[in-house]
Structures are given as C-alpha cells and as structure tokens.
Amino acid sequence: MNRIWVFLILFCLLYGLLRGRSEEMIRNLLEVPNKTVSALLKIGGPVIFYAGLLEIASASGLIKRLAERFSFIINKLFPTLSAPAREHVALALVANLLGLGAAGTPSVIKALKLMRREKKEEPSPEMARFLLLNVACFTVFPVTVLSVRKIFFAKINMELLPFFILASFFLSIVALLISKIPERKNVS
Amino acid sequence: MLVNHLLIAYIVFVVFYGFLKKINCFEAFAAGVKEGTITVVNMYSYFLGFVLLVNMIESCGILADLGSLFQRMGFSPLVFVQALLRPFSAASSYALMLEIYGSAGVDSFSGILSAFIHGISDASVFIIVFYCGAAGIKKYSRTLLGGIFLNIIGFFLAYIFALLLS
C-alpha cells in the first residue's frame, strides 16, 4: 500500500500541475481534514453503537448459538480457527448476507483480531480468505441501489435483483478460489 | 425500508435475549462501546490517508480526461470514472451513480451499468486497508491484489449483465 499511495499522490500532483489545476487542488486539499472528521463520524458512529450491541450478544451467548448453526460451513472454510474467532466470523458473514453493513463491521474487526494469534505482520491464508469473502459477498440484497433507483422512477428495477444475487454468488466462489493460491505457495 | 426494519429487529432481539439470559445488558453495552470507540479512533489515521488520496485523484482532473477518451464506447464517460473510483471509495461511486442517473437516465444502458458497478463490486482497497489497519496487519499486498482482481471481474460481470438487460 505504501508504494501505491505515494505513487498515486505524486502522480496526481504532477498531473494537476501540468494541467494547470493547482488552485482547485489546493482548495480541495485544505478541505481534507474537515471532510475526514465528518466522514469518520458518519461511518464510525454506527460502528461504535453496534460494537456495544455486539458485546451484549456475545455476553448472552447469542453469538455462540448462531455459530453452532453455521458451523458446518465455517468449519469447512476456516478449519483451524479458535472457538471465539469462529463465532465472530459466523456473525460477520451473516451480517454481510443480510446486507446490514455497519452492524457487521465491529464483528469483522473483532474476528480479525482474534484470528491474529501471534504477532505476525502478514495475514494468514484464512484471514485473507475472510477478507476477500467480505469484499465479494457484500451485496446479496443491494438495498441502497434499488431504493435510489426507485426515487428516479426506474422502470427496470426488480429485474436487476437476480443478477445481483448471481454476481455475488459467483464472486464469492472466485474469492475462495484465489484465496487458495497463497496457501499453496506456503506449502511448496 | 426493509433494511431499517431488519436493523430494529436485530437491536430489539439482542437486547431482549440478553435480558432473558439475565446478564447485565447495560454494562455489557458500555464495555462494547468503549472498545468500539478505541477501534474507531485508531482507524482515523488510515482514514485520513484515504480521504487525501481520493481527494487528489478527484481534483487533479485525470478522471475527466480519461473519461473523454471513452466517449465513443456507447456509454456515458462518467461510468468509466465511477469504475476507476469504486475500489477506493463507495461514497464517490454513489455520487457519480446519481449524476449518471440524472444525465443519462436510470433505465439507459449507462444507468443500468452504473447500478451494477456500484452494487456488484465493493470498495475492496478501502475495506482491506481499513480492516488490516484495525487488526494491526501490515503486509497485505497479496490480499489487496486479490481484492482488485475481484473488482475487475465484477466490472466484467456488470458490463455483460447490462448488455443482457438493455
């Protein structure tokens, strides 16, 4: 990420200078700190709230029961997990399936923290698989897109739904396949 | 909206279940909020780096120039810009989608393609950097490549589906 970040920023700076857009860029740059705080509040507020709820759910044993329900899938996908990590993985994937978004975020972070047992800097193959699955099966029911289209009086709306489901299913499979690649390299 | 009802059902169910199990819901909630606050505050540094990056990309004008190259492809150049920004920022992609709906029409080819681009792929670069940062993982370049690969496949799927539907 370091190289990408530095490269993209320097490239954009140069490009903007060559195109003579420096004034617009400076104006935008000055807005960055303000924008960040407001965006963080928008994303972070719900995350904090659901982290609180998550604690109730885990203290009352609700997450444990949920994980037992889904244990047949979780055990296959993530065979070497510790029990508490497995519970949070289950919750995160269910929240993802339902499209709950912010409600799932704290459990994803918690699962990753629990999965990282030693002080390793590299994600384990299972962590990589979990992250990629999170990216892939984001939307089984894309509520925001469909509701926004309704506001614009779209005629083609519900017809999109099967395609979304098909796509997220397909992408999840691809995610599982590519998460196999680094594993093999570790073995050989 | 359906998702709001789901969220409320989730909240009520969790609290009620905790109450039935006779645990101290209020204390548990407070402890969780405390942990969540620390996580969010730790996220800030990565977040700032990201907002800076997206801001630079948007303001240097390269997207508009690239978009005008693709004017003759049969869809709005904004769609191309949206696809480029999608891995970095969901909010930018969303804003562009609304712009496309306004300028090209929701049911046009561009409109449907834009909806698919927003809905099928996710802000993979942002999510992976964000989560790895929160969990304290530093070497995630391979996972990042995987995420971008998923985005590219998602764009292909979006294009094929949009062709099928219009």
Coordinates of C-alpha atoms in Angstrom, one line a residue:
Chain A
M1 CA 0.0 0.0 0.0
N2 CA 2.9 2.3 0.7
R3 CA 4.1 2.3 -2.8
I4 CA 0.7 2.7 -4.3
W5 CA -0.2 5.5 -2.0
V6 CA 3.0 7.6 -2.6
F7 CA 2.9 6.9 -6.4
L8 CA -0.7 7.9 -6.8
I9 CA -0.4 11.0 -4.8
L10 CA 2.8 12.2 -6.6
F11 CA 1.3 11.3 -10.0
C12 CA -1.9 13.3 -9.2
L13 CA 0.2 16.3 -8.0
L14 CA 2.3 16.3 -11.2
Y15 CA -0.7 15.7 -13.5
G16 CA -2.7 18.5 -11.8
L17 CA 0.3 20.9 -12.1
L18 CA 0.8 20.1 -15.8
R19 CA -2.9 20.6 -16.5
G20 CA -2.9 23.9 -14.6
R21 CA -5.4 22.9 -12.0
S22 CA -3.2 23.7 -9.0
E23 CA -5.7 26.2 -7.5
E24 CA -8.5 23.7 -7.4
M25 CA -6.3 21.1 -5.9
I26 CA -5.1 23.4 -3.1
R27 CA -8.7 24.3 -2.3
N28 CA -9.6 20.7 -2.1
L29 CA -6.5 19.8 0.0
L30 CA -7.5 22.3 2.6
E31 CA -10.8 20.6 2.9
V32 CA -9.4 17.2 3.6
P33 CA -9.1 17.3 7.4
N34 CA -12.7 18.6 7.8
K35 CA -14.0 16.1 5.3
T36 CA -12.2 13.2 7.1
V37 CA -13.7 14.1 10.5
S38 CA -17.3 14.3 9.2
A39 CA -16.9 11.1 7.2
L40 CA -15.4 9.3 10.2
L41 CA -18.3 10.4 12.3
K42 CA -20.7 9.2 9.7
I43 CA -19.1 5.7 9.5
G44 CA -17.7 5.4 13.0
G45 CA -20.9 6.4 14.9
P46 CA -22.9 3.3 13.8
V47 CA -19.8 1.2 14.3
I48 CA -19.4 2.2 17.9
F49 CA -23.1 1.7 18.5
Y50 CA -23.1 -1.8 17.0
A51 CA -19.9 -2.7 18.9
G52 CA -22.0 -2.1 22.1
L53 CA -24.8 -4.4 20.9
L54 CA -22.3 -7.0 19.8
E55 CA -20.9 -7.1 23.4
I56 CA -24.5 -7.8 24.7
A57 CA -24.9 -10.5 22.1
S58 CA -21.7 -12.2 22.9
A59 CA -22.2 -11.9 26.7
S60 CA -25.6 -13.5 26.4
G61 CA -24.3 -16.4 24.4
L62 CA -26.4 -15.5 21.3
I63 CA -23.3 -15.5 19.0
K64 CA -22.3 -18.9 20.2
R65 CA -25.6 -20.3 19.2
L66 CA -25.5 -18.6 15.9
A67 CA -22.0 -20.0 15.2
E68 CA -23.2 -23.5 16.0
R69 CA -25.9 -23.2 13.4
F70 CA -23.4 -22.3 10.7
S71 CA -20.6 -24.4 12.0
F72 CA -20.8 -26.8 9.0
I73 CA -19.8 -24.1 6.6
I74 CA -17.4 -22.3 8.9
N75 CA -15.5 -25.4 9.8
K76 CA -15.0 -26.2 6.1
L77 CA -13.9 -22.7 5.1
F78 CA -11.8 -21.9 8.2
P79 CA -10.6 -25.2 9.7
T80 CA -8.0 -24.0 12.2
L81 CA -9.9 -21.3 14.0
S82 CA -10.1 -20.9 17.7
A83 CA -13.7 -21.1 19.1
P84 CA -14.2 -17.3 19.8
A85 CA -12.8 -16.3 16.4
R86 CA -15.2 -18.8 14.8
E87 CA -18.2 -17.2 16.5
H88 CA -17.3 -13.7 15.2
V89 CA -16.6 -15.0 11.7
A90 CA -20.1 -16.5 11.7
L91 CA -21.7 -13.3 12.8
A92 CA -19.8 -11.2 10.3
L93 CA -20.8 -13.4 7.4
V94 CA -24.4 -13.5 8.4
A95 CA -24.5 -9.7 8.8
N96 CA -22.9 -9.5 5.3
L97 CA -25.5 -11.8 3.8
L98 CA -28.4 -9.7 5.2
G99 CA -26.7 -6.5 4.0
L100 CA -26.6 -5.0 7.4
G101 CA -23.3 -3.2 6.6
A102 CA -22.3 -1.2 9.7
A103 CA -23.8 -3.8 12.1
G104 CA -21.2 -6.3 10.8
T105 CA -18.1 -4.1 10.9
P106 CA -17.3 -4.5 14.6
S107 CA -17.5 -8.3 14.3
V108 CA -15.3 -8.3 11.3
I109 CA -12.6 -6.3 13.2
K110 CA -13.0 -8.5 16.3
A111 CA -12.8 -11.7 14.2
L112 CA -9.6 -10.5 12.6
K113 CA -8.0 -9.5 15.9
L114 CA -8.8 -13.0 17.3
M115 CA -7.5 -14.7 14.2
R116 CA -4.2 -13.0 14.5
R117 CA -2.8 -15.1 17.4
E118 CA 0.9 -14.4 17.1
K119 CA 2.5 -11.1 16.4
K120 CA 2.6 -11.7 12.7
E121 CA 2.6 -8.9 10.1
E122 CA 1.3 -11.0 7.3
P123 CA -2.4 -12.1 7.1
S124 CA -2.7 -15.9 7.4
P125 CA -4.4 -17.7 4.5
E126 CA -7.6 -17.9 6.5
M127 CA -7.6 -14.2 7.2
A128 CA -7.0 -13.4 3.6
R129 CA -9.9 -15.7 2.7
F130 CA -12.2 -14.0 5.2
L131 CA -11.2 -10.5 4.0
L132 CA -11.8 -11.5 0.3
L133 CA -15.2 -13.0 1.2
N134 CA -16.1 -9.8 2.9
V135 CA -15.3 -7.9 -0.3
A136 CA -17.1 -10.4 -2.5
C137 CA -20.4 -11.1 -0.8
F138 CA -21.1 -7.6 0.2
T139 CA -24.5 -7.4 -1.5
V140 CA -27.0 -10.2 -1.7
F141 CA -29.7 -7.7 -1.5
P142 CA -28.4 -4.3 -2.6
V143 CA -30.9 -2.1 -0.8
T144 CA -29.3 1.3 -1.5
V145 CA -29.1 0.8 -5.2
L146 CA -32.6 -0.4 -5.6
S147 CA -34.2 2.3 -3.4
V148 CA -32.2 5.1 -5.1
R149 CA -33.4 3.8 -8.5
K150 CA -37.0 3.9 -7.2
I151 CA -36.5 7.6 -6.4
F152 CA -35.5 8.2 -10.0
F153 CA -38.7 6.4 -11.2
A154 CA -36.8 3.5 -12.8
K155 CA -38.9 1.1 -14.9
I156 CA -36.3 -1.7 -14.7
N157 CA -35.7 -2.2 -11.1
M158 CA -36.6 -5.6 -9.5
E159 CA -35.3 -7.2 -12.7
L160 CA -31.8 -6.4 -11.6
L161 CA -32.1 -8.4 -8.4
P162 CA -31.4 -11.9 -9.7
F163 CA -28.3 -10.5 -11.5
F164 CA -27.0 -9.1 -8.2
I165 CA -27.5 -12.4 -6.4
L166 CA -25.9 -14.3 -9.3
A167 CA -22.9 -11.9 -9.3
S168 CA -22.3 -12.0 -5.6
F169 CA -22.5 -15.8 -5.6
F170 CA -20.1 -16.0 -8.5
L171 CA -17.7 -13.5 -6.9
S172 CA -17.7 -15.4 -3.6
I173 CA -16.6 -18.6 -5.4
V174 CA -13.9 -16.6 -7.2
A175 CA -12.8 -15.2 -3.8
L176 CA -12.5 -18.7 -2.4
L177 CA -10.5 -19.9 -5.4
I178 CA -8.0 -17.0 -5.3
S179 CA -7.5 -17.3 -1.6
K180 CA -6.2 -20.9 -2.2
I181 CA -3.3 -19.5 -4.2
P182 CA -1.1 -18.1 -1.4
E183 CA -1.8 -21.3 0.6
R184 CA -0.2 -23.5 -2.0
K185 CA 2.9 -21.3 -2.2
N186 CA 3.4 -21.6 1.5
V187 CA 3.4 -25.3 1.3
S188 CA 5.8 -25.7 -1.5
Chain B
M1 CA -37.2 0.4 4.1
L2 CA -36.7 -3.3 4.6
V3 CA -33.1 -3.0 6.0
N4 CA -34.2 -0.5 8.7
H5 CA -36.8 -2.9 9.9
L6 CA -34.2 -5.7 10.0
L7 CA -31.8 -3.5 12.0
I8 CA -34.5 -2.6 14.5
A9 CA -35.5 -6.3 14.8
Y10 CA -31.8 -7.1 15.4
I11 CA -31.4 -4.5 18.1
V12 CA -34.6 -5.5 20.0
F13 CA -33.9 -9.2 19.6
V14 CA -30.3 -8.8 21.0
V15 CA -31.3 -6.7 24.0
F16 CA -34.3 -8.9 24.8
Y17 CA -32.3 -12.1 24.5
G18 CA -29.7 -10.6 26.9
F19 CA -32.5 -9.6 29.3
L20 CA -33.9 -13.2 29.2
K21 CA -30.5 -14.6 29.9
K22 CA -30.2 -12.3 32.9
I23 CA -26.9 -10.7 32.0
N24 CA -26.1 -7.0 32.8
C25 CA -27.1 -5.6 29.4
F26 CA -26.2 -2.0 30.2
E27 CA -22.7 -2.8 31.5
A28 CA -22.1 -5.1 28.5
F29 CA -23.2 -2.4 26.1
A30 CA -21.0 0.2 27.8
A31 CA -18.0 -2.1 27.6
G32 CA -18.6 -2.8 23.9
V33 CA -19.0 0.9 23.1
K34 CA -15.7 1.6 24.9
E35 CA -13.9 -1.0 22.8
G36 CA -15.6 0.2 19.6
T37 CA -14.6 3.8 20.3
I38 CA -10.9 2.8 20.6
T39 CA -11.2 0.9 17.3
V40 CA -12.7 3.9 15.5
V41 CA -10.1 6.3 16.9
N42 CA -7.4 4.0 15.7
M43 CA -9.0 3.9 12.3
Y44 CA -8.7 7.7 11.9
S45 CA -5.1 7.7 10.7
Y46 CA -5.7 5.3 7.9
F47 CA -8.9 7.1 7.0
L48 CA -7.2 10.4 6.7
G49 CA -4.7 8.9 4.3
F50 CA -7.5 7.5 2.2
V51 CA -9.5 10.7 2.0
L52 CA -6.4 12.6 1.0
L53 CA -5.8 10.0 -1.8
V54 CA -9.3 10.1 -3.2
N55 CA -9.4 13.9 -3.0
M56 CA -6.1 14.1 -5.0
I57 CA -7.4 11.7 -7.7
E58 CA -10.7 13.6 -8.0
S59 CA -9.2 17.1 -8.1
C60 CA -6.3 16.6 -10.5
G61 CA -8.5 16.2 -13.5
I62 CA -7.1 12.9 -14.8
L63 CA -10.5 11.2 -14.4
A64 CA -12.3 13.7 -16.7
D65 CA -9.5 13.4 -19.3
L66 CA -9.6 9.6 -19.2
G67 CA -13.4 9.7 -19.4
S68 CA -13.4 11.8 -22.5
L69 CA -11.2 9.2 -24.2
F70 CA -14.0 6.7 -23.7
Q71 CA -16.8 8.9 -25.1
R72 CA -17.3 6.8 -28.2
M73 CA -17.8 3.5 -26.3
G74 CA -21.6 3.8 -26.3
F75 CA -22.0 4.8 -22.7
S76 CA -21.5 7.8 -20.5
P77 CA -17.8 8.6 -19.8
L78 CA -18.8 9.1 -16.1
V79 CA -19.4 5.3 -15.9
F80 CA -15.7 4.7 -16.6
V81 CA -14.7 7.3 -14.0
Q82 CA -17.1 5.6 -11.5
A83 CA -15.4 2.2 -12.2
L84 CA -12.0 3.6 -11.5
L85 CA -13.0 5.2 -8.2
R86 CA -15.1 2.2 -7.0
P87 CA -12.3 0.2 -5.3
F88 CA -11.3 3.3 -3.3
S89 CA -14.5 5.0 -2.2
A90 CA -18.1 3.9 -2.0
A91 CA -19.2 7.4 -1.4
S92 CA -17.6 8.8 -4.6
S93 CA -19.1 5.9 -6.6
Y94 CA -22.5 6.6 -5.2
A95 CA -22.3 10.3 -6.0
L96 CA -21.3 9.5 -9.6
M97 CA -24.1 7.0 -9.9
L98 CA -26.6 9.7 -9.0
E99 CA -25.0 12.0 -11.6
I100 CA -25.3 9.3 -14.2
Y101 CA -28.9 8.8 -13.4
G102 CA -29.6 12.5 -13.8
S103 CA -27.6 13.0 -17.0
A104 CA -28.2 9.7 -18.9
G105 CA -31.4 8.4 -17.3
V106 CA -31.9 5.5 -14.9
D107 CA -33.1 3.0 -17.5
S108 CA -30.5 3.8 -20.1
F109 CA -27.6 1.5 -20.7
S110 CA -25.3 3.8 -18.7
G111 CA -27.7 3.9 -15.8
I112 CA -28.0 0.1 -15.5
L113 CA -24.3 -0.4 -15.9
S114 CA -23.6 2.2 -13.2
A115 CA -26.1 0.5 -10.8
F116 CA -24.3 -2.8 -11.4
I117 CA -20.9 -1.3 -10.9
H118 CA -22.0 0.2 -7.6
G119 CA -23.9 -2.9 -6.4
I120 CA -21.7 -5.8 -7.5
S121 CA -18.2 -4.7 -6.6
D122 CA -17.2 -3.3 -3.3
A123 CA -14.6 -0.7 -2.1
S124 CA -12.1 -3.5 -1.9
V125 CA -8.9 -1.5 -1.5
F126 CA -10.6 0.6 1.2
I127 CA -12.0 -2.4 3.1
I128 CA -8.8 -4.4 3.1
V129 CA -6.6 -1.5 4.2
F130 CA -9.1 -0.4 6.8
Y131 CA -9.7 -3.8 8.4
C132 CA -6.0 -4.8 8.3
G133 CA -5.1 -1.5 9.9
A134 CA -7.7 -2.0 12.6
A135 CA -6.3 -5.5 13.3
G136 CA -2.7 -4.5 13.1
I137 CA -1.7 -6.4 10.0
K138 CA 0.9 -4.7 7.8
K139 CA 1.9 -6.9 4.9
Y140 CA -1.3 -7.4 2.9
S141 CA -0.3 -6.7 -0.6
R142 CA -1.3 -10.1 -1.9
T143 CA -4.8 -9.8 -0.4
L144 CA -5.0 -6.4 -1.9
L145 CA -4.2 -7.7 -5.3
G146 CA -6.9 -10.4 -4.8
G147 CA -9.4 -7.6 -3.9
I148 CA -8.6 -5.6 -7.0
F149 CA -8.9 -8.8 -9.1
L150 CA -12.4 -9.3 -7.7
N151 CA -13.3 -5.7 -8.7
I152 CA -12.2 -6.3 -12.2
I153 CA -14.3 -9.5 -12.5
G154 CA -17.2 -7.5 -11.0
F155 CA -16.9 -4.9 -13.7
F156 CA -16.9 -7.5 -16.5
L157 CA -20.0 -9.1 -14.9
A158 CA -21.6 -5.6 -14.7
Y159 CA -21.0 -5.0 -18.4
I160 CA -22.3 -8.4 -19.5
F161 CA -25.4 -8.0 -17.3
A162 CA -26.1 -4.5 -18.6
L163 CA -25.8 -5.8 -22.2
L164 CA -28.3 -8.5 -21.4
L165 CA -30.8 -6.2 -19.8
S166 CA -30.9 -3.3 -22.3

